């Protein structure tokens, strides 16, 4: 009954707004207003990448579920499971289900125009979280993302500061075409060019997979490939690489022959930095739940929001890490 009431309210408002030529934004506001008037729960559709592609993703999904439940939102979460086309069709379904807000974490950064246009037509605010998508500003309401180019630049600067006698780098990339992979990979590729470093291997691991990373490094060792740096685009792949080095009796980390660079900075990974197994871990913070709740509440209240927000992130290496930092880690 309530749904029907809010639908009638939306349609009446939409027709009256359309009759007087109101924009999508006003339609959005009308929709939010109707939802509030009808006292309905705010329904948020989340288009997530994969359920458990990494420890980072697990923490990210948990953050959304917990924060949205605490905010009294109704959450509709769908997963792409590694398939971009599936993510697109799931997103279209959420629009047809008339969610009040659409939050997208894209497997791929490209190919979201149609979904964004459909959301705009329906008056549904399109919000990007975690990964910035290739969309013009008129096609999304706001974003809360990580700056992957900046993350990569931190790692390259750190690597340069190590002043190694030689640089033979193995790049274990994330899912091809994701903005996280694109940003982090471009940084090391540009850094290698600028510093005349050698990238001896550069491949993306489907699903950011730890086992694939381990196998890739084991194959390199078996082939006799010389390398002294592992640039792993997330913690799980870095751990996979270390397992292959352990199996081959090759030393790594603070006192070892191979430098280990990672991204995400999960608690267990920072313990590895503290224990001298990982040399550097560049933070990528998954706790987007509260950030998106704050954003949606502002939009629902008709308040102005920051269009393009980047999460403030740090980096941790064997020289700066402390047990207290590890113990205080929230994910
Ligand atoms: O680095 C990786 C996850 O989008 C930043 O996706 C995220 C990446 C993160 O699976 O672990």
Tab-separated table of C-alpha atoms and ligand atoms in Angstrom:
chain	number	residue	atom	x	y	z
A	1	UNK	CA	0.000	0.000	0.000
A	2	UNK	CA	2.810	2.439	1.063
A	3	UNK	CA	4.762	1.582	-2.182
A	4	UNK	CA	1.623	2.267	-4.250
A	5	UNK	CA	1.105	5.552	-2.357
A	6	UNK	CA	4.681	6.698	-3.000
A	7	UNK	CA	4.386	5.572	-6.648
A	8	UNK	CA	1.239	7.657	-7.080
A	9	UNK	CA	3.010	10.566	-5.359
A	10	UNK	CA	6.078	10.177	-7.632
A	11	UNK	CA	3.996	9.938	-10.807
A	12	UNK	CA	1.815	12.931	-9.845
A	13	UNK	CA	4.888	14.983	-8.987
A	14	UNK	CA	6.826	13.738	-12.055
A	15	UNK	CA	3.960	14.603	-14.442
A	16	UNK	CA	3.454	18.006	-12.802
A	17	UNK	CA	7.224	18.634	-12.906
A	18	UNK	CA	7.491	17.343	-16.489
A	19	UNK	CA	4.482	19.531	-17.417
A	20	UNK	CA	6.364	22.509	-16.105
A	21	UNK	CA	9.639	21.184	-17.723
A	22	UNK	CA	11.604	20.400	-14.549
A	23	UNK	CA	15.098	18.864	-14.878
A	24	UNK	CA	16.198	15.344	-13.870
A	25	UNK	CA	17.706	16.813	-10.693
A	26	UNK	CA	14.339	18.221	-9.682
A	27	UNK	CA	12.776	14.874	-10.572
A	28	UNK	CA	15.376	13.311	-8.304
A	29	UNK	CA	14.502	15.722	-5.508
A	30	UNK	CA	10.778	15.083	-6.073
A	31	UNK	CA	11.403	11.332	-5.883
A	32	UNK	CA	13.408	11.697	-2.673
A	33	UNK	CA	10.771	14.054	-1.304
A	34	UNK	CA	7.988	11.598	-2.106
A	35	UNK	CA	9.915	8.769	-0.485
A	36	UNK	CA	10.403	10.861	2.656
A	37	UNK	CA	6.750	12.026	2.662
A	38	UNK	CA	5.555	8.460	2.282
A	39	UNK	CA	7.823	7.597	5.186
A	40	UNK	CA	9.261	4.779	3.112
A	41	UNK	CA	12.713	3.416	3.780
A	42	UNK	CA	15.358	4.754	1.438
A	43	UNK	CA	16.156	1.881	-0.951
A	44	UNK	CA	19.756	1.793	-2.156
A	45	UNK	CA	20.883	-0.410	-5.012
A	46	UNK	CA	24.568	-1.366	-4.830
A	47	UNK	CA	26.238	-2.790	-7.908
A	48	UNK	CA	29.250	-4.584	-6.380
A	49	UNK	CA	32.092	-6.252	-8.285
A	50	UNK	CA	32.486	-9.756	-6.864
A	51	UNK	CA	31.370	-11.141	-3.545
A	52	UNK	CA	34.809	-12.263	-2.355
A	53	UNK	CA	37.460	-11.179	-4.855
A	54	UNK	CA	39.796	-10.142	-2.082
A	55	UNK	CA	39.978	-9.418	1.636
A	56	UNK	CA	39.586	-5.760	0.659
A	57	UNK	CA	36.332	-6.482	-1.164
A	58	UNK	CA	34.971	-8.513	1.735
A	59	UNK	CA	35.654	-5.576	4.091
A	60	UNK	CA	34.070	-3.191	1.567
A	61	UNK	CA	30.856	-5.219	1.247
A	62	UNK	CA	30.629	-5.571	5.036
A	63	UNK	CA	31.073	-1.812	5.446
A	64	UNK	CA	28.117	-1.104	3.133
A	65	UNK	CA	25.845	-3.685	4.735
A	66	UNK	CA	26.578	-2.543	8.280
A	67	UNK	CA	26.387	1.197	7.616
A	68	UNK	CA	23.217	0.962	5.507
A	69	UNK	CA	21.480	-1.216	8.097
A	70	UNK	CA	22.436	1.243	10.844
A	71	UNK	CA	21.086	4.110	8.700
A	72	UNK	CA	17.772	2.316	8.189
A	73	UNK	CA	18.295	1.981	4.447
A	74	UNK	CA	16.977	-1.012	2.517
A	75	UNK	CA	19.931	-2.457	0.627
A	76	UNK	CA	19.698	-4.281	-2.690
A	77	UNK	CA	23.214	-5.537	-3.472
A	78	UNK	CA	24.011	-7.267	-6.752
A	79	UNK	CA	27.329	-8.725	-7.929
A	80	UNK	CA	29.016	-8.825	-11.316
A	81	UNK	CA	31.016	-11.942	-10.483
A	82	UNK	CA	33.765	-10.935	-12.851
A	83	UNK	CA	31.354	-10.291	-15.736
A	84	UNK	CA	30.991	-6.640	-16.872
A	85	UNK	CA	27.857	-7.346	-18.953
A	86	UNK	CA	26.251	-9.012	-15.929
A	87	UNK	CA	26.994	-5.944	-13.799
A	88	UNK	CA	25.355	-3.726	-16.450
A	89	UNK	CA	22.199	-5.836	-16.681
A	90	UNK	CA	21.953	-6.101	-12.882
A	91	UNK	CA	22.224	-2.314	-12.658
A	92	UNK	CA	19.472	-1.882	-15.250
A	93	UNK	CA	17.243	-4.201	-13.194
A	94	UNK	CA	17.781	-2.089	-10.079
A	95	UNK	CA	16.716	0.989	-12.061
A	96	UNK	CA	13.566	-0.817	-13.190
A	97	UNK	CA	12.943	-1.713	-9.558
A	98	UNK	CA	13.007	2.054	-8.891
A	99	UNK	CA	15.650	2.073	-6.198
A	100	UNK	CA	16.049	5.547	-4.691
A	101	UNK	CA	19.837	5.645	-5.128
A	102	UNK	CA	22.232	3.614	-7.303
A	103	UNK	CA	25.777	3.040	-6.023
A	104	UNK	CA	28.157	1.509	-8.569
A	105	UNK	CA	31.566	-0.137	-8.058
A	106	UNK	CA	32.537	-1.016	-11.607
A	107	UNK	CA	34.473	-4.106	-12.643
A	108	UNK	CA	35.361	-2.063	-15.704
A	109	UNK	CA	35.745	1.735	-15.765
A	110	UNK	CA	34.338	1.989	-19.299
A	111	UNK	CA	30.852	1.213	-20.649
A	112	UNK	CA	28.528	2.770	-18.053
A	113	UNK	CA	26.941	5.572	-20.127
A	114	UNK	CA	23.666	3.764	-20.860
A	115	UNK	CA	23.134	2.812	-17.232
A	116	UNK	CA	23.916	6.344	-16.078
A	117	UNK	CA	21.518	7.810	-18.665
A	118	UNK	CA	18.761	5.385	-17.633
A	119	UNK	CA	19.261	6.296	-13.978
A	120	UNK	CA	19.103	9.987	-14.834
A	121	UNK	CA	15.909	9.472	-16.829
A	122	UNK	CA	14.386	7.711	-13.838
A	123	UNK	CA	15.508	10.453	-11.452
A	124	UNK	CA	17.782	8.036	-9.589
A	125	UNK	CA	21.046	9.574	-8.339
A	126	UNK	CA	24.031	7.655	-9.758
A	127	UNK	CA	26.875	7.443	-7.218
A	128	UNK	CA	30.347	6.001	-7.919
A	129	UNK	CA	32.188	4.406	-5.010
A	130	UNK	CA	35.728	2.961	-4.828
A	131	UNK	CA	36.447	3.100	-8.561
A	132	UNK	CA	35.899	6.196	-10.706
A	133	UNK	CA	34.115	5.297	-13.958
A	134	UNK	CA	34.556	6.934	-17.360
A	135	UNK	CA	31.455	9.133	-17.210
A	136	UNK	CA	30.936	12.804	-18.018
A	137	UNK	CA	29.989	14.916	-14.996
A	138	UNK	CA	26.387	15.391	-16.182
A	139	UNK	CA	25.829	11.640	-15.961
A	140	UNK	CA	26.536	11.088	-12.278
A	141	UNK	CA	25.535	12.785	-9.034
A	142	UNK	CA	28.674	12.266	-6.943
A	143	UNK	CA	31.636	9.956	-6.337
A	144	UNK	CA	33.651	8.770	-3.336
A	145	UNK	CA	36.653	6.973	-4.774
A	146	UNK	CA	40.317	6.172	-4.311
A	147	UNK	CA	42.959	7.953	-6.373
A	148	UNK	CA	44.741	4.962	-7.883
A	149	UNK	CA	47.232	7.048	-9.838
A	150	UNK	CA	48.270	8.687	-6.566
A	151	UNK	CA	48.555	5.291	-4.878
A	152	UNK	CA	50.821	4.071	-7.661
A	153	UNK	CA	52.894	7.252	-7.553
A	154	UNK	CA	53.521	6.709	-3.821
A	155	UNK	CA	54.862	3.224	-4.559
A	156	UNK	CA	57.077	4.459	-7.423
A	157	UNK	CA	58.519	7.270	-5.285
A	158	UNK	CA	59.201	4.810	-2.475
A	159	UNK	CA	60.866	2.380	-4.892
A	160	UNK	CA	63.070	5.111	-6.336
A	161	UNK	CA	64.118	6.158	-2.837
A	162	UNK	CA	65.407	2.615	-2.217
A	163	UNK	CA	68.239	3.353	-4.692
A	164	UNK	CA	68.593	-0.326	-5.634
A	165	UNK	CA	71.618	-1.364	-7.698
A	166	UNK	CA	69.210	-2.704	-10.310
A	167	UNK	CA	65.455	-2.759	-10.854
A	168	UNK	CA	63.939	-5.880	-12.382
A	169	UNK	CA	60.264	-5.661	-11.626
A	170	UNK	CA	57.445	-8.190	-11.686
A	171	UNK	CA	54.016	-6.524	-12.006
A	172	UNK	CA	51.035	-8.540	-10.780
A	173	UNK	CA	48.089	-6.477	-12.013
A	174	UNK	CA	44.458	-6.549	-10.903
A	175	UNK	CA	41.358	-7.114	-13.035
A	176	UNK	CA	42.030	-5.717	-16.511
A	177	UNK	CA	40.202	-2.465	-17.190
A	178	UNK	CA	39.244	-1.718	-13.605
A	179	UNK	CA	40.245	1.815	-12.631
A	180	UNK	CA	42.279	0.354	-9.745
A	181	UNK	CA	44.370	-1.732	-12.159
A	182	UNK	CA	44.591	1.014	-14.770
A	183	UNK	CA	45.856	3.594	-12.265
A	184	UNK	CA	48.331	1.394	-10.415
A	185	UNK	CA	49.713	-0.247	-13.584
A	186	UNK	CA	50.179	3.061	-15.422
A	187	UNK	CA	52.121	4.429	-12.445
A	188	UNK	CA	54.720	1.632	-12.443
A	189	UNK	CA	54.923	1.547	-16.233
A	190	UNK	CA	55.547	5.318	-16.361
A	191	UNK	CA	57.924	5.082	-13.396
A	192	UNK	CA	59.941	2.343	-15.075
A	193	UNK	CA	60.197	4.372	-18.280
A	194	UNK	CA	61.207	7.541	-16.401
A	195	UNK	CA	63.840	5.740	-14.308
A	196	UNK	CA	65.083	3.207	-16.857
A	197	UNK	CA	63.876	0.341	-14.712
A	198	UNK	CA	63.129	-3.035	-16.315
A	199	UNK	CA	59.687	-4.621	-16.036
A	200	UNK	CA	60.444	-8.315	-16.602
A	201	UNK	CA	56.793	-9.420	-16.265
A	202	UNK	CA	53.513	-7.498	-16.407
A	203	UNK	CA	50.269	-9.459	-16.353
A	204	UNK	CA	46.829	-8.917	-14.814
A	205	UNK	CA	45.407	-11.630	-12.597
A	206	UNK	CA	41.711	-12.298	-13.202
A	207	UNK	CA	39.766	-11.533	-10.024
A	208	UNK	CA	42.862	-10.236	-8.235
A	209	UNK	CA	43.481	-13.911	-7.519
A	210	UNK	CA	46.086	-14.960	-4.921
A	211	UNK	CA	46.591	-18.438	-6.400
A	212	UNK	CA	47.072	-17.098	-9.923
A	213	UNK	CA	49.679	-14.664	-8.559
A	214	UNK	CA	51.503	-17.490	-6.784
A	215	UNK	CA	51.525	-19.586	-9.964
A	216	UNK	CA	52.760	-16.679	-12.082
A	217	UNK	CA	55.750	-16.098	-9.772
A	218	UNK	CA	56.464	-19.838	-9.506
A	219	UNK	CA	56.553	-20.020	-13.319
A	220	UNK	CA	58.955	-17.068	-13.487
A	221	UNK	CA	61.262	-18.723	-10.958
A	222	UNK	CA	61.097	-22.023	-12.855
A	223	UNK	CA	61.956	-20.157	-16.068
A	224	UNK	CA	64.994	-18.589	-14.355
A	225	UNK	CA	63.687	-15.035	-14.803
A	226	UNK	CA	65.822	-12.589	-12.778
A	227	UNK	CA	63.785	-10.140	-10.640
A	228	UNK	CA	64.256	-8.245	-7.376
A	229	UNK	CA	60.946	-6.352	-7.044
A	230	UNK	CA	57.356	-7.651	-6.822
A	231	UNK	CA	54.749	-4.924	-7.514
A	232	UNK	CA	51.523	-6.656	-6.483
A	233	UNK	CA	48.382	-4.577	-6.994
A	234	UNK	CA	46.715	-5.979	-3.874
A	235	UNK	CA	47.592	-7.743	-0.612
A	236	UNK	CA	46.230	-11.144	-1.603
A	237	UNK	CA	48.390	-11.292	-4.720
A	238	UNK	CA	51.440	-10.121	-2.711
A	239	UNK	CA	50.867	-12.986	-0.285
A	240	UNK	CA	50.580	-15.404	-3.205
A	241	UNK	CA	53.892	-14.135	-4.595
A	242	UNK	CA	55.601	-14.599	-1.203
A	243	UNK	CA	54.323	-18.180	-1.019
A	244	UNK	CA	56.027	-18.919	-4.354
A	245	UNK	CA	59.265	-17.317	-3.134
A	246	UNK	CA	59.087	-19.355	0.085
A	247	UNK	CA	58.626	-22.553	-1.946
A	248	UNK	CA	61.761	-21.702	-3.950
A	249	UNK	CA	63.787	-20.638	-0.904
A	250	UNK	CA	64.170	-17.085	-2.235
A	251	UNK	CA	64.420	-14.396	0.452
A	252	UNK	CA	62.284	-11.254	0.343
A	253	UNK	CA	61.104	-8.299	2.406
A	254	UNK	CA	63.116	-6.108	4.780
A	255	UNK	CA	66.270	-8.252	4.810
A	256	UNK	CA	65.602	-10.330	1.681
A	257	UNK	CA	66.702	-10.232	-1.964
A	258	UNK	CA	63.269	-9.347	-3.363
A	259	UNK	CA	61.353	-6.171	-2.429
A	260	UNK	CA	57.609	-6.704	-1.905
A	261	UNK	CA	55.279	-3.797	-2.746
A	262	UNK	CA	51.542	-4.183	-2.095
A	263	UNK	CA	48.275	-2.232	-2.071
A	264	UNK	CA	45.190	-2.247	0.210
A	265	UNK	CA	46.842	-2.360	3.668
A	266	UNK	CA	44.618	-4.963	5.291
A	267	UNK	CA	45.442	-5.630	8.943
A	268	UNK	CA	47.142	-8.989	8.254
A	269	UNK	CA	49.174	-7.356	5.492
A	270	UNK	CA	50.353	-4.564	7.779
A	271	UNK	CA	51.426	-7.272	10.213
A	272	UNK	CA	53.538	-8.614	7.327
A	273	UNK	CA	55.076	-5.152	6.917
A	274	UNK	CA	55.789	-5.041	10.665
A	275	UNK	CA	57.288	-8.540	10.504
A	276	UNK	CA	59.463	-7.441	7.557
A	277	UNK	CA	57.808	-9.737	4.978
A	278	UNK	CA	56.247	-6.902	2.908
A	279	UNK	CA	58.438	-3.837	2.363
A	280	UNK	CA	55.648	-1.372	1.509
A	281	UNK	CA	51.843	-1.385	1.619
A	282	UNK	CA	49.938	1.497	0.066
A	283	UNK	CA	46.557	2.036	1.723
A	284	UNK	CA	43.339	1.767	-0.239
A	285	UNK	CA	40.517	2.188	2.252
A	286	UNK	CA	37.429	-0.021	1.733
A	287	UNK	CA	35.244	1.464	4.487
A	288	UNK	CA	32.903	3.325	2.125
A	289	UNK	CA	29.643	2.477	3.966
A	290	UNK	CA	29.533	5.491	6.326
A	291	UNK	CA	30.796	7.829	3.572
A	292	UNK	CA	27.972	6.848	1.225
A	293	UNK	CA	25.362	7.007	4.025
A	294	UNK	CA	26.437	10.589	4.743
A	295	UNK	CA	26.261	11.424	1.032
A	296	UNK	CA	22.785	9.901	0.583
A	297	UNK	CA	21.406	11.589	3.696
A	298	UNK	CA	22.614	14.942	2.385
A	299	UNK	CA	21.035	14.295	-1.019
A	300	UNK	CA	17.791	13.177	0.612
A	301	UNK	CA	17.769	16.414	2.607
A	302	UNK	CA	18.331	18.402	-0.578
A	303	UNK	CA	21.738	19.561	0.654
A	304	UNK	CA	24.693	20.247	-1.634
A	305	UNK	CA	27.325	17.502	-1.804
A	306	UNK	CA	30.965	17.321	-2.955
A	307	UNK	CA	30.796	16.058	-6.545
A	308	UNK	CA	34.206	14.352	-6.689
A	309	UNK	CA	35.537	13.166	-3.333
A	310	UNK	CA	38.761	11.170	-3.028
A	311	UNK	CA	39.454	9.119	0.108
A	312	UNK	CA	42.482	10.268	2.120
A	313	UNK	CA	44.962	7.377	2.120
A	314	UNK	CA	48.443	6.663	3.572
A	315	UNK	CA	51.277	4.207	3.014
A	316	UNK	CA	53.183	2.005	5.427
A	317	UNK	CA	56.714	0.651	5.071
A	318	UNK	CA	59.102	-1.312	7.278
A	319	UNK	CA	60.657	1.961	8.499
A	320	UNK	CA	57.381	3.602	9.595
A	321	UNK	CA	55.100	0.745	10.661
A	322	UNK	CA	54.414	0.133	14.376
A	323	UNK	CA	52.512	-2.611	16.181
A	324	UNK	CA	50.087	0.048	17.377
A	325	UNK	CA	49.260	0.966	13.764
A	326	UNK	CA	48.663	-2.701	12.989
A	327	UNK	CA	46.503	-3.240	16.081
A	328	UNK	CA	44.400	-0.169	15.329
A	329	UNK	CA	43.596	-1.335	11.799
A	330	UNK	CA	39.816	-1.484	11.235
A	331	UNK	CA	39.937	-3.972	8.336
B	1	LIG	O1	42.722	-3.085	-4.366
B	1	LIG	C1	41.456	-5.063	-4.512
B	1	LIG	C2	39.967	-5.210	-4.728
B	1	LIG	O2	38.867	-1.652	-6.112
B	1	LIG	C3	40.511	-0.798	-4.739
B	1	LIG	O3	39.625	-4.211	-5.632
B	1	LIG	C4	39.700	-1.959	-5.085
B	1	LIG	C5	40.520	-3.158	-5.405
B	1	LIG	C6	41.456	-3.601	-4.295
B	1	LIG	O4	39.612	-6.449	-5.051
B	1	LIG	O5	41.950	-5.786	-3.453
